[in-house]
Backbone as XML, in Angstrom:
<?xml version="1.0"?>
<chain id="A" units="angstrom">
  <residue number="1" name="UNK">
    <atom name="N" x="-56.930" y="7.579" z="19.806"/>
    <atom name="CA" x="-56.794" y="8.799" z="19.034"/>
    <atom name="C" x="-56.517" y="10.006" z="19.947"/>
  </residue>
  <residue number="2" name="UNK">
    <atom name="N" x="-57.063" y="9.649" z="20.979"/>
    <atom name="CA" x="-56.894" y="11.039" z="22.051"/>
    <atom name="C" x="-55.209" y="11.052" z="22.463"/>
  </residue>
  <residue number="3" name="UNK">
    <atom name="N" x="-54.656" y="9.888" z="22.796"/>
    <atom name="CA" x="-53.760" y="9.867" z="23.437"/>
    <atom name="C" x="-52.558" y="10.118" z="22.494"/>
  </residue>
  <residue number="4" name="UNK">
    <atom name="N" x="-52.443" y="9.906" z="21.346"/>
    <atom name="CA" x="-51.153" y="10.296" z="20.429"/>
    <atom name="C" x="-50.971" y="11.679" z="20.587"/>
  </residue>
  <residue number="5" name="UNK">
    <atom name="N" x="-52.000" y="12.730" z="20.476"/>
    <atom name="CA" x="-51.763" y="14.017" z="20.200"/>
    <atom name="C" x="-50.890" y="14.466" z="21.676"/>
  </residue>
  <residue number="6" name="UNK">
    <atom name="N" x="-51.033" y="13.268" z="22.929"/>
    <atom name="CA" x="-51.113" y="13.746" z="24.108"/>
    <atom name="C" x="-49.512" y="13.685" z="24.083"/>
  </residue>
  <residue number="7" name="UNK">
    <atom name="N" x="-49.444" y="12.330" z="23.438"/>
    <atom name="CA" x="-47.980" y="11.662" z="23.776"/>
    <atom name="C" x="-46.702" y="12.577" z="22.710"/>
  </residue>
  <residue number="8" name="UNK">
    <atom name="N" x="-47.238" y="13.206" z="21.783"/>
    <atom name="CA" x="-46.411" y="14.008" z="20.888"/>
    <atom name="C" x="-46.286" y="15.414" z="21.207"/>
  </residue>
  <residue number="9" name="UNK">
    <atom name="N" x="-47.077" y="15.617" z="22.527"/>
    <atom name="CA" x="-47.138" y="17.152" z="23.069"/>
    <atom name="C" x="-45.714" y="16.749" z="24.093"/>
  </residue>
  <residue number="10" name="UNK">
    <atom name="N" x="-46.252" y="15.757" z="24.539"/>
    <atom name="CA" x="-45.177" y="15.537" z="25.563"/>
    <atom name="C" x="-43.713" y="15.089" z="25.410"/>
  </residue>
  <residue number="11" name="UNK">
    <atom name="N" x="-43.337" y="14.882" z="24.422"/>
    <atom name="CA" x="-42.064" y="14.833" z="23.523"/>
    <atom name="C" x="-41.562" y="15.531" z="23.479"/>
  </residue>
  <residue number="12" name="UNK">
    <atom name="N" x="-42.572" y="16.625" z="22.477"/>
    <atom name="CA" x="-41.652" y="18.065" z="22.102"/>
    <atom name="C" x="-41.845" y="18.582" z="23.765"/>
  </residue>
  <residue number="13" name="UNK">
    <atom name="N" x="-42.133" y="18.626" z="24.675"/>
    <atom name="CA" x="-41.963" y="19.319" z="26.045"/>
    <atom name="C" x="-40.454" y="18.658" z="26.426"/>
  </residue>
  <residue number="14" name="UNK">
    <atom name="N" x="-40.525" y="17.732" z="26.191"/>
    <atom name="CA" x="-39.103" y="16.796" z="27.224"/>
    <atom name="C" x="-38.007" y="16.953" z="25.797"/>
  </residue>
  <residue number="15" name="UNK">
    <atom name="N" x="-38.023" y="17.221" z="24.502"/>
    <atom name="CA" x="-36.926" y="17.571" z="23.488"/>
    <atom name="C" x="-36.572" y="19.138" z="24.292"/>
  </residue>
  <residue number="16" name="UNK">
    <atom name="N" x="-37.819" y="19.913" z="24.291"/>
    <atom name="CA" x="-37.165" y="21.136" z="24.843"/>
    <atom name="C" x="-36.498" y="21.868" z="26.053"/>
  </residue>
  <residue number="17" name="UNK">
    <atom name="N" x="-36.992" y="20.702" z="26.974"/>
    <atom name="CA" x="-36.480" y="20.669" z="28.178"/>
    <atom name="C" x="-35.290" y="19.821" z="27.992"/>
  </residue>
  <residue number="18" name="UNK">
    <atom name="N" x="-34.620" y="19.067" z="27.009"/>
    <atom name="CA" x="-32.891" y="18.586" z="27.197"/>
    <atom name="C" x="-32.578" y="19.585" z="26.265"/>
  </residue>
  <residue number="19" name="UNK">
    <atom name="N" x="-32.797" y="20.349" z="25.123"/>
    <atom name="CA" x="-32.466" y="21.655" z="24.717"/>
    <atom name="C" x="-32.058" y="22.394" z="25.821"/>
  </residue>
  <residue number="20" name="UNK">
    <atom name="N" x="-32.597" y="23.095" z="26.292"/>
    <atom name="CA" x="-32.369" y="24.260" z="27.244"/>
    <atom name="C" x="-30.971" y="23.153" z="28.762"/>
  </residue>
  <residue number="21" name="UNK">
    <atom name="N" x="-31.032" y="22.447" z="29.239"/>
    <atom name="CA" x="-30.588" y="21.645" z="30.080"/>
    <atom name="C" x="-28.839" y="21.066" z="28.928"/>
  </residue>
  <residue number="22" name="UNK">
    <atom name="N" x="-28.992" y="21.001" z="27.521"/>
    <atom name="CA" x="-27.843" y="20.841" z="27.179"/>
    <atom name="C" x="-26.720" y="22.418" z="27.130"/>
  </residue>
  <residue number="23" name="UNK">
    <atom name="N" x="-27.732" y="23.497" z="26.477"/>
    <atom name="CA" x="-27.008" y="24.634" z="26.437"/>
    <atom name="C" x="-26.438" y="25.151" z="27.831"/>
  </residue>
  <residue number="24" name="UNK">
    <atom name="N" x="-27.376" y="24.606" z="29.298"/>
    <atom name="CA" x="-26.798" y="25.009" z="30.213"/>
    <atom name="C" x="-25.623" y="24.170" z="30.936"/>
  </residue>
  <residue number="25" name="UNK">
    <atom name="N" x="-25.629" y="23.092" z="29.678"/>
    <atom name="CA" x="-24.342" y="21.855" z="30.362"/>
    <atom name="C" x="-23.141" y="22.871" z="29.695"/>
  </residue>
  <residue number="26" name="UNK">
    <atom name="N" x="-23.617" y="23.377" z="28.576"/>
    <atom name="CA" x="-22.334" y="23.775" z="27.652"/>
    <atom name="C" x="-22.090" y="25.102" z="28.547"/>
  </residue>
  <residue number="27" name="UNK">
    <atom name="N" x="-22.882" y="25.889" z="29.087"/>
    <atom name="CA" x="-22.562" y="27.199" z="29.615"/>
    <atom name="C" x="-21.538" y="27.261" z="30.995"/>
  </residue>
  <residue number="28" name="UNK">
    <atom name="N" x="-22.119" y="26.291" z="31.446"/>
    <atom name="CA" x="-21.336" y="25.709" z="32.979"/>
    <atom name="C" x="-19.892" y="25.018" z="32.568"/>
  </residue>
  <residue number="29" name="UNK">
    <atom name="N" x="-19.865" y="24.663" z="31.525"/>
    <atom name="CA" x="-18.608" y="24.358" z="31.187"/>
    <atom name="C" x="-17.610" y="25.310" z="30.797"/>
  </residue>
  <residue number="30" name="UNK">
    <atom name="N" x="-17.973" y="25.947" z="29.865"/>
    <atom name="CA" x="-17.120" y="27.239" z="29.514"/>
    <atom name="C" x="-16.907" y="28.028" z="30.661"/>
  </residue>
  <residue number="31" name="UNK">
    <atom name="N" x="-17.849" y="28.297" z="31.312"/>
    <atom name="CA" x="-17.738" y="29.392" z="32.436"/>
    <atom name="C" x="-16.544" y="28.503" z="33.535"/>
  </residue>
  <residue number="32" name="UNK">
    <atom name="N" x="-16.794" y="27.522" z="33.760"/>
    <atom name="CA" x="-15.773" y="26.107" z="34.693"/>
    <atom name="C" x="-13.983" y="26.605" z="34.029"/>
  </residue>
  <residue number="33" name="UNK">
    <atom name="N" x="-14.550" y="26.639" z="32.555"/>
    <atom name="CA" x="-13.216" y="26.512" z="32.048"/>
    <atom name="C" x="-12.367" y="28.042" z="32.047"/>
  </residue>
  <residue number="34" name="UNK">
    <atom name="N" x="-12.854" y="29.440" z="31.856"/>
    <atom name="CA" x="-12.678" y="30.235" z="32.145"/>
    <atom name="C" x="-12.266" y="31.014" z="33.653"/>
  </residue>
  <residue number="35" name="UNK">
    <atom name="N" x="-12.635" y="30.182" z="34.575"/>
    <atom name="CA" x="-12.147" y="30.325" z="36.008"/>
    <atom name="C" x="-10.616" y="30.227" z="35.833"/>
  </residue>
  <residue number="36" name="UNK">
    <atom name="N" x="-9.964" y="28.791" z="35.757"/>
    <atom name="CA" x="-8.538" y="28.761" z="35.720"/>
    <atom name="C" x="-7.598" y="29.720" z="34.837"/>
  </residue>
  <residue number="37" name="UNK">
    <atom name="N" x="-8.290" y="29.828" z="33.537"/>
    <atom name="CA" x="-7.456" y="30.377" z="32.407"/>
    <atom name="C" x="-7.982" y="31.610" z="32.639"/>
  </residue>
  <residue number="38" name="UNK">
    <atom name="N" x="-7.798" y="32.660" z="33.490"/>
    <atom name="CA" x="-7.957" y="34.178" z="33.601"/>
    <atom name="C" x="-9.050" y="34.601" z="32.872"/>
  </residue>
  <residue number="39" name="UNK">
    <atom name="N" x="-9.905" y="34.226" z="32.392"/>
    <atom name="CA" x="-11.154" y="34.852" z="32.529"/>
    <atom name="C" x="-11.214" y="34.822" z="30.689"/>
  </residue>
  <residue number="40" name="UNK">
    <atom name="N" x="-10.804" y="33.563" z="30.541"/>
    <atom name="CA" x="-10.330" y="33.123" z="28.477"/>
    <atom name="C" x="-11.801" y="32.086" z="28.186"/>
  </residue>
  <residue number="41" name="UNK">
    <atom name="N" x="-12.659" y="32.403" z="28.004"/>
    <atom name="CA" x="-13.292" y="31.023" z="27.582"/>
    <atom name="C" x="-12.500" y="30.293" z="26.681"/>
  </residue>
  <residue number="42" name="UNK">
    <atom name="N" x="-12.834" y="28.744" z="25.829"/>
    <atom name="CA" x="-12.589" y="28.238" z="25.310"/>
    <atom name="C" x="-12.612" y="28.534" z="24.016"/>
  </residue>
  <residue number="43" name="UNK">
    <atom name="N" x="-11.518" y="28.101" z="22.992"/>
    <atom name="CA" x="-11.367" y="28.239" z="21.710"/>
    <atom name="C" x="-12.608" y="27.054" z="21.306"/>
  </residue>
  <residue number="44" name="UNK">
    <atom name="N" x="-12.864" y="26.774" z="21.444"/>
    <atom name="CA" x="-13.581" y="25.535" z="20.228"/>
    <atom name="C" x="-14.092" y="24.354" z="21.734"/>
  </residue>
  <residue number="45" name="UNK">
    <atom name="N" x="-14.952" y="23.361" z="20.938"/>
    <atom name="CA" x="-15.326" y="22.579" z="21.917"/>
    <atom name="C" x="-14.524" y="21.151" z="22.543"/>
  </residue>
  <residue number="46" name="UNK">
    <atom name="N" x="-13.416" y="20.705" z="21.390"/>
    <atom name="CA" x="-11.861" y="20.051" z="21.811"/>
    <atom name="C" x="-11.381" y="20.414" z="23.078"/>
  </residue>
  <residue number="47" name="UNK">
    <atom name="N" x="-11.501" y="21.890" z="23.276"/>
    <atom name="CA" x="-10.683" y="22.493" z="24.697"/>
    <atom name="C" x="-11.616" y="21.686" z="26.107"/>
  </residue>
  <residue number="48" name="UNK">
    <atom name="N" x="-12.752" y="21.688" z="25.720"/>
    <atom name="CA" x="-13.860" y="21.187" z="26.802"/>
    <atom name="C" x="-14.169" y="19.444" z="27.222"/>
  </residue>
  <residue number="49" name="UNK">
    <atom name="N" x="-13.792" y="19.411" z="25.950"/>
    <atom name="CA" x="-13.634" y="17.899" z="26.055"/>
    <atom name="C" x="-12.502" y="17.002" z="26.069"/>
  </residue>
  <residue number="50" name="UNK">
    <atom name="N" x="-11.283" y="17.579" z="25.901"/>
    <atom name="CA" x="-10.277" y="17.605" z="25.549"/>
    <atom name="C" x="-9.120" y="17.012" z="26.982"/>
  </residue>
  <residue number="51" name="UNK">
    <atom name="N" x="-9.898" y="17.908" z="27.828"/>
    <atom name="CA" x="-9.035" y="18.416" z="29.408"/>
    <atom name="C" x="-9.232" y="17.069" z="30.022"/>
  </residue>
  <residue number="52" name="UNK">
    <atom name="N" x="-8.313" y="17.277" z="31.150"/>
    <atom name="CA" x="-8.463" y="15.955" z="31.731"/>
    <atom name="C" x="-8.081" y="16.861" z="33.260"/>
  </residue>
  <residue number="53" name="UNK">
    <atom name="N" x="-9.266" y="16.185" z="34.209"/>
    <atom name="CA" x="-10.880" y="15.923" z="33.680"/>
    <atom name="C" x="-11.645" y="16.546" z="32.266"/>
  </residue>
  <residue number="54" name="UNK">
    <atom name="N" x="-12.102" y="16.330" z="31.719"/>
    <atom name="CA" x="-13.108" y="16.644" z="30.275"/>
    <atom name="C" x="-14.022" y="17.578" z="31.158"/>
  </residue>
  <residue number="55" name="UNK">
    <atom name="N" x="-14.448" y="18.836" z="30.694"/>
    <atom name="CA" x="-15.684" y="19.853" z="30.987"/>
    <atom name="C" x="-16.767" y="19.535" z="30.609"/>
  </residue>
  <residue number="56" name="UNK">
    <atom name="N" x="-16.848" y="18.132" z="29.603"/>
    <atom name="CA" x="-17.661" y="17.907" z="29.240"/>
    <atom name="C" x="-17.630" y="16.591" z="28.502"/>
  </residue>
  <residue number="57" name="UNK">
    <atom name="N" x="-18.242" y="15.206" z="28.420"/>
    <atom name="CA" x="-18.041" y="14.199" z="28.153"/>
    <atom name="C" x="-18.686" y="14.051" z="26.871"/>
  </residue>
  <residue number="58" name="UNK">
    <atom name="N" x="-19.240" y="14.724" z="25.917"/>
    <atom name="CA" x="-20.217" y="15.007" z="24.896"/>
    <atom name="C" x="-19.530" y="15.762" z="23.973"/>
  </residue>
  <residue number="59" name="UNK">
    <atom name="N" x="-20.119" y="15.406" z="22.846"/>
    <atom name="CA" x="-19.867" y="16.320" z="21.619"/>
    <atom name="C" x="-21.063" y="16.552" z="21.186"/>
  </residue>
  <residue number="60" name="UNK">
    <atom name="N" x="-21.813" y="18.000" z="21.382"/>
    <atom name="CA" x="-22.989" y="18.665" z="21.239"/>
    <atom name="C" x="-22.870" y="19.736" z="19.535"/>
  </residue>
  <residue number="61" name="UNK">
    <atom name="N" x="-21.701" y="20.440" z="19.726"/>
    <atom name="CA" x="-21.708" y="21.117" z="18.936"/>
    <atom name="C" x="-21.698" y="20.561" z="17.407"/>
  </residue>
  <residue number="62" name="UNK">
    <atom name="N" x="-22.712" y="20.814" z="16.446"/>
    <atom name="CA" x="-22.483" y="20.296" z="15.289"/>
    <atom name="C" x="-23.588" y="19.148" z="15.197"/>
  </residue>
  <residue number="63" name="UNK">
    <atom name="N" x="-24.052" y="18.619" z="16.608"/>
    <atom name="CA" x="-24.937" y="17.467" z="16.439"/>
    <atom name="C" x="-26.097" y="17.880" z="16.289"/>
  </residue>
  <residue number="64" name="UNK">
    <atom name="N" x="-26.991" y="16.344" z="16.000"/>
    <atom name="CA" x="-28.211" y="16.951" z="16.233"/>
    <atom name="C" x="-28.658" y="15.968" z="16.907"/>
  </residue>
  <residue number="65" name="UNK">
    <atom name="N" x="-28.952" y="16.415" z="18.537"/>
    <atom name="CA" x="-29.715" y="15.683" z="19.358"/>
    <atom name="C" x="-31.097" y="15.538" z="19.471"/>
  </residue>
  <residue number="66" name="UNK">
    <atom name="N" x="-32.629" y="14.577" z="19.533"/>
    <atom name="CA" x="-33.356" y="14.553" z="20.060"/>
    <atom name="C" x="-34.503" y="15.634" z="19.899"/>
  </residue>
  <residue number="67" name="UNK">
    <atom name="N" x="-34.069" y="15.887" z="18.541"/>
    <atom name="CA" x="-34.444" y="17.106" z="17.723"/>
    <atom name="C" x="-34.020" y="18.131" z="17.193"/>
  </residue>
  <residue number="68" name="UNK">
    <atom name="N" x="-32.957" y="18.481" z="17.904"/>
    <atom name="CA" x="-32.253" y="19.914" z="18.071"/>
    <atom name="C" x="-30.949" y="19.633" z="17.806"/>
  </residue>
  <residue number="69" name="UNK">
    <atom name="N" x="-30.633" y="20.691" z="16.635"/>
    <atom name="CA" x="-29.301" y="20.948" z="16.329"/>
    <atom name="C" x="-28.682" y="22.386" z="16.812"/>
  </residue>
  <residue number="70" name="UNK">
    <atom name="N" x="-27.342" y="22.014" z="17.075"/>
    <atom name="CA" x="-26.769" y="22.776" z="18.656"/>
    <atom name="C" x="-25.253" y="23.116" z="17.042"/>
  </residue>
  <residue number="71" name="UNK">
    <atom name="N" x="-25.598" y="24.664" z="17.779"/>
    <atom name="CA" x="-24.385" y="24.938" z="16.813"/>
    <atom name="C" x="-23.711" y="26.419" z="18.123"/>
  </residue>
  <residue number="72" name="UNK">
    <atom name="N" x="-22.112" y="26.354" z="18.059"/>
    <atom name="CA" x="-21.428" y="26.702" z="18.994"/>
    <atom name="C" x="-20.864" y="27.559" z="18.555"/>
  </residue>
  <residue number="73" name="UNK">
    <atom name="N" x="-19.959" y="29.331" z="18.872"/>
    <atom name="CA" x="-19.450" y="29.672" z="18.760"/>
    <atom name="C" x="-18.438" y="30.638" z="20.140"/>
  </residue>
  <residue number="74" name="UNK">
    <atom name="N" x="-17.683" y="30.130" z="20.124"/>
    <atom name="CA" x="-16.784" y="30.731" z="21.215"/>
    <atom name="C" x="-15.674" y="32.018" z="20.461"/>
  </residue>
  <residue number="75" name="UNK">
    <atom name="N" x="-15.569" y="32.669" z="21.942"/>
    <atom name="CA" x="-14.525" y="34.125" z="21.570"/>
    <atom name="C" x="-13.819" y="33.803" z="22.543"/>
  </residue>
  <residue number="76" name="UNK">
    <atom name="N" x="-12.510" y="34.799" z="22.878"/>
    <atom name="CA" x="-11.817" y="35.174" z="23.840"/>
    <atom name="C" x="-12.704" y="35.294" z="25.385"/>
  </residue>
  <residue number="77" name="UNK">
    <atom name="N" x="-13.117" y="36.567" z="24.798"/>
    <atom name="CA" x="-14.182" y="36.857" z="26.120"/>
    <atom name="C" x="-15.596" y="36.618" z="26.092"/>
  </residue>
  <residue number="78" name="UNK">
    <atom name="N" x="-16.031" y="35.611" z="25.210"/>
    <atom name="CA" x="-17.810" y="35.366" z="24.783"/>
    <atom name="C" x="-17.809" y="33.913" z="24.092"/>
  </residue>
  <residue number="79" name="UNK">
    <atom name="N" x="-19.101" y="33.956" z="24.616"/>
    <atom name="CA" x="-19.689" y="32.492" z="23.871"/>
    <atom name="C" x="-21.045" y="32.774" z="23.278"/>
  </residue>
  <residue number="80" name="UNK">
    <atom name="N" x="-21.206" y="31.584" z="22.676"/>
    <atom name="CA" x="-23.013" y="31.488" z="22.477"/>
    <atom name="C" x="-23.133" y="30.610" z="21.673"/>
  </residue>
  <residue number="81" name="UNK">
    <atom name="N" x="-24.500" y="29.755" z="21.816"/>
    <atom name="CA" x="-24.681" y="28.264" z="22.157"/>
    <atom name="C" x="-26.227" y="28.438" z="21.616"/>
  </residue>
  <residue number="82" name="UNK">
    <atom name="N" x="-27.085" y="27.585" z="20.227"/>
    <atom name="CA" x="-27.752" y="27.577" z="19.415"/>
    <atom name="C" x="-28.745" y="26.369" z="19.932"/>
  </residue>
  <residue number="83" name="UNK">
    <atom name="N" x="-29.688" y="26.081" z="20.300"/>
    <atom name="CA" x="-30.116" y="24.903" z="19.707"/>
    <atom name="C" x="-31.367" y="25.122" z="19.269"/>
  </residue>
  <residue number="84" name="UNK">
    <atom name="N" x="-31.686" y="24.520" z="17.484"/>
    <atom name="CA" x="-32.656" y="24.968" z="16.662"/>
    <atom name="C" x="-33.221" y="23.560" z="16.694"/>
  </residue>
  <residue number="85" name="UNK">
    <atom name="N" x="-34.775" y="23.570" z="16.797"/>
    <atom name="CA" x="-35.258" y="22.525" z="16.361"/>
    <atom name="C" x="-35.555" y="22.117" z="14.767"/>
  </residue>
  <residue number="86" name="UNK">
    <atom name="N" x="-34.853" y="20.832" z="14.562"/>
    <atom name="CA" x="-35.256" y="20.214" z="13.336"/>
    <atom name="C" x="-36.041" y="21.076" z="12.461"/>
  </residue>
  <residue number="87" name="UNK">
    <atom name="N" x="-37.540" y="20.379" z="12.838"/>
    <atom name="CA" x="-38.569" y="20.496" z="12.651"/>
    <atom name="C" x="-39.777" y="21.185" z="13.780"/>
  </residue>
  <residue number="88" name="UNK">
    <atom name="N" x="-39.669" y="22.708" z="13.548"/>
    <atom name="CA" x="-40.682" y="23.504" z="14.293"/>
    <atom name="C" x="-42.461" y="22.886" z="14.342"/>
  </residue>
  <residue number="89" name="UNK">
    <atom name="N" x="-42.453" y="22.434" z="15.809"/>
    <atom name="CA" x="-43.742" y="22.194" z="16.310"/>
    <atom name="C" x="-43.949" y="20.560" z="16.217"/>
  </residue>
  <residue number="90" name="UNK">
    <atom name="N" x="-42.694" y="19.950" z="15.344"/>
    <atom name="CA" x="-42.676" y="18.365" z="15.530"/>
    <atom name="C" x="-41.586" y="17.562" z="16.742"/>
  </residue>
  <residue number="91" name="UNK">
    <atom name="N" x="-40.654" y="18.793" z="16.625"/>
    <atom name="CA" x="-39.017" y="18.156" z="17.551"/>
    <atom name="C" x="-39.002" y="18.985" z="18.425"/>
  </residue>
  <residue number="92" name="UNK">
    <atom name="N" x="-39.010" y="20.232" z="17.846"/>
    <atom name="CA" x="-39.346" y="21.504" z="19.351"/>
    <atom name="C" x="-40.073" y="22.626" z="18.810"/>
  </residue>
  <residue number="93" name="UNK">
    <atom name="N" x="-40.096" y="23.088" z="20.417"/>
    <atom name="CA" x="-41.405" y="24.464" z="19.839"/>
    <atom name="C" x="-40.557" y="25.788" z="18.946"/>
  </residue>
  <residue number="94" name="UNK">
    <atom name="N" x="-39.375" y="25.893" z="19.755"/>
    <atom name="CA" x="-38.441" y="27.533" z="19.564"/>
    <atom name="C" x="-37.246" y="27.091" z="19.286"/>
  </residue>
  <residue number="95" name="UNK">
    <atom name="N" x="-36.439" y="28.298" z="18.758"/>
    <atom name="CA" x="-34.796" y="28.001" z="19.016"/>
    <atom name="C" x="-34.626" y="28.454" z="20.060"/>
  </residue>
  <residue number="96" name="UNK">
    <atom name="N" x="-33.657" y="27.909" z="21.187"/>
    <atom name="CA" x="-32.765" y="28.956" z="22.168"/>
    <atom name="C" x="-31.416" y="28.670" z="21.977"/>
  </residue>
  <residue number="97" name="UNK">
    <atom name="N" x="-31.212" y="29.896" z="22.512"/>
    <atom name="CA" x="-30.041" y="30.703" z="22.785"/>
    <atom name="C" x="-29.491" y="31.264" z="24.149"/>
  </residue>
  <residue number="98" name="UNK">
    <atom name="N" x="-28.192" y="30.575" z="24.553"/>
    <atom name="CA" x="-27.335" y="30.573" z="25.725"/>
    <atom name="C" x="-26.285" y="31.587" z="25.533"/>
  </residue>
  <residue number="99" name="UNK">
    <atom name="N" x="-26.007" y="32.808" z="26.000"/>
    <atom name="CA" x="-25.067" y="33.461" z="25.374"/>
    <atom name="C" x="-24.547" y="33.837" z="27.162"/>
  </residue>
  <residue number="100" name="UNK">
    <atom name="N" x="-23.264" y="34.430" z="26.695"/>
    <atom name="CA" x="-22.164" y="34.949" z="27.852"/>
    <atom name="C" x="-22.610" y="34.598" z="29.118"/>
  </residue>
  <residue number="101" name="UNK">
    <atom name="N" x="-22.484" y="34.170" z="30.304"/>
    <atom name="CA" x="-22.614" y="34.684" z="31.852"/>
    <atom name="C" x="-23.887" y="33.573" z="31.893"/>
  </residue>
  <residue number="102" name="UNK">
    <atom name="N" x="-24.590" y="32.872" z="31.262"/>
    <atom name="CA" x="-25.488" y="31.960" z="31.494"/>
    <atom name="C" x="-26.854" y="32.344" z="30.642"/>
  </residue>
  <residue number="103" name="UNK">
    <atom name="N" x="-26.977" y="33.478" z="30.118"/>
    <atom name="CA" x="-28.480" y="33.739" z="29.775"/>
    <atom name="C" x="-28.631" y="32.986" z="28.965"/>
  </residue>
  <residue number="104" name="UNK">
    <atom name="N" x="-30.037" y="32.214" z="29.439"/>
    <atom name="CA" x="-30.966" y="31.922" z="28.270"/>
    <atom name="C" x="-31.920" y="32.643" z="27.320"/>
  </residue>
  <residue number="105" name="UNK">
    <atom name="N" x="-32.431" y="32.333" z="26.366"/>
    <atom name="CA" x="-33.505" y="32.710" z="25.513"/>
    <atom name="C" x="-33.576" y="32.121" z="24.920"/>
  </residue>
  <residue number="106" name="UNK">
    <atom name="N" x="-35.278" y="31.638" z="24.483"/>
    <atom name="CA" x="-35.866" y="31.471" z="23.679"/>
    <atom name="C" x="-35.954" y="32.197" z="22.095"/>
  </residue>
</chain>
């Protein structure tokens, strides 16, 4: 009895730790992809996965990974990158949020 509560703390710790670790796969990508193309992030997440080499071997946006559903929106000059848990306090603790230049938040 002791150990379930232990083992379901430690879940939602490691759901929220590939949360935060996916938005920064997606941030490093856009930013990767914006180097060559003059300073353009990506239209959509096709452009990222698309390239050859791929910026990214995953399709995140729209899914729902491991708790967390990851929803994407790209601009010309901006991004920002969602991932909401499912179910608050069962899949993850918070939503974060990856926006422009790398920032995170919770």
């Amino acid at each position: 009895a002791i150990a379930i509560p232990n083992i379901l703390r430690a879940k939602i710790s490691a759901n929220d730790a590939l949360a935060q670790s996916t938005l920064r796969t997606l941030s490093t990508a856009s930013e990767t992809f914006a180097t060559p193309n003059s300073g353009t992030y990506p239209a959509n997440e096709a452009s990222l996965t698309g390239a050859t080499p791929p910026y990214t071997n995953q399709n995140y946006c729209g899914a729902t990974i491991s708790g967390f559903t990851y929803t994407c929106t790209w601009g010309a000059g901006s991004y920002s990158f969602q991932a909401a848990p499912v179910n608050v306090g069962t899949s993850g603790t918070t939503t974060f949020t990856m926006t422009t230049g790398g920032i995170l938040s919770p």
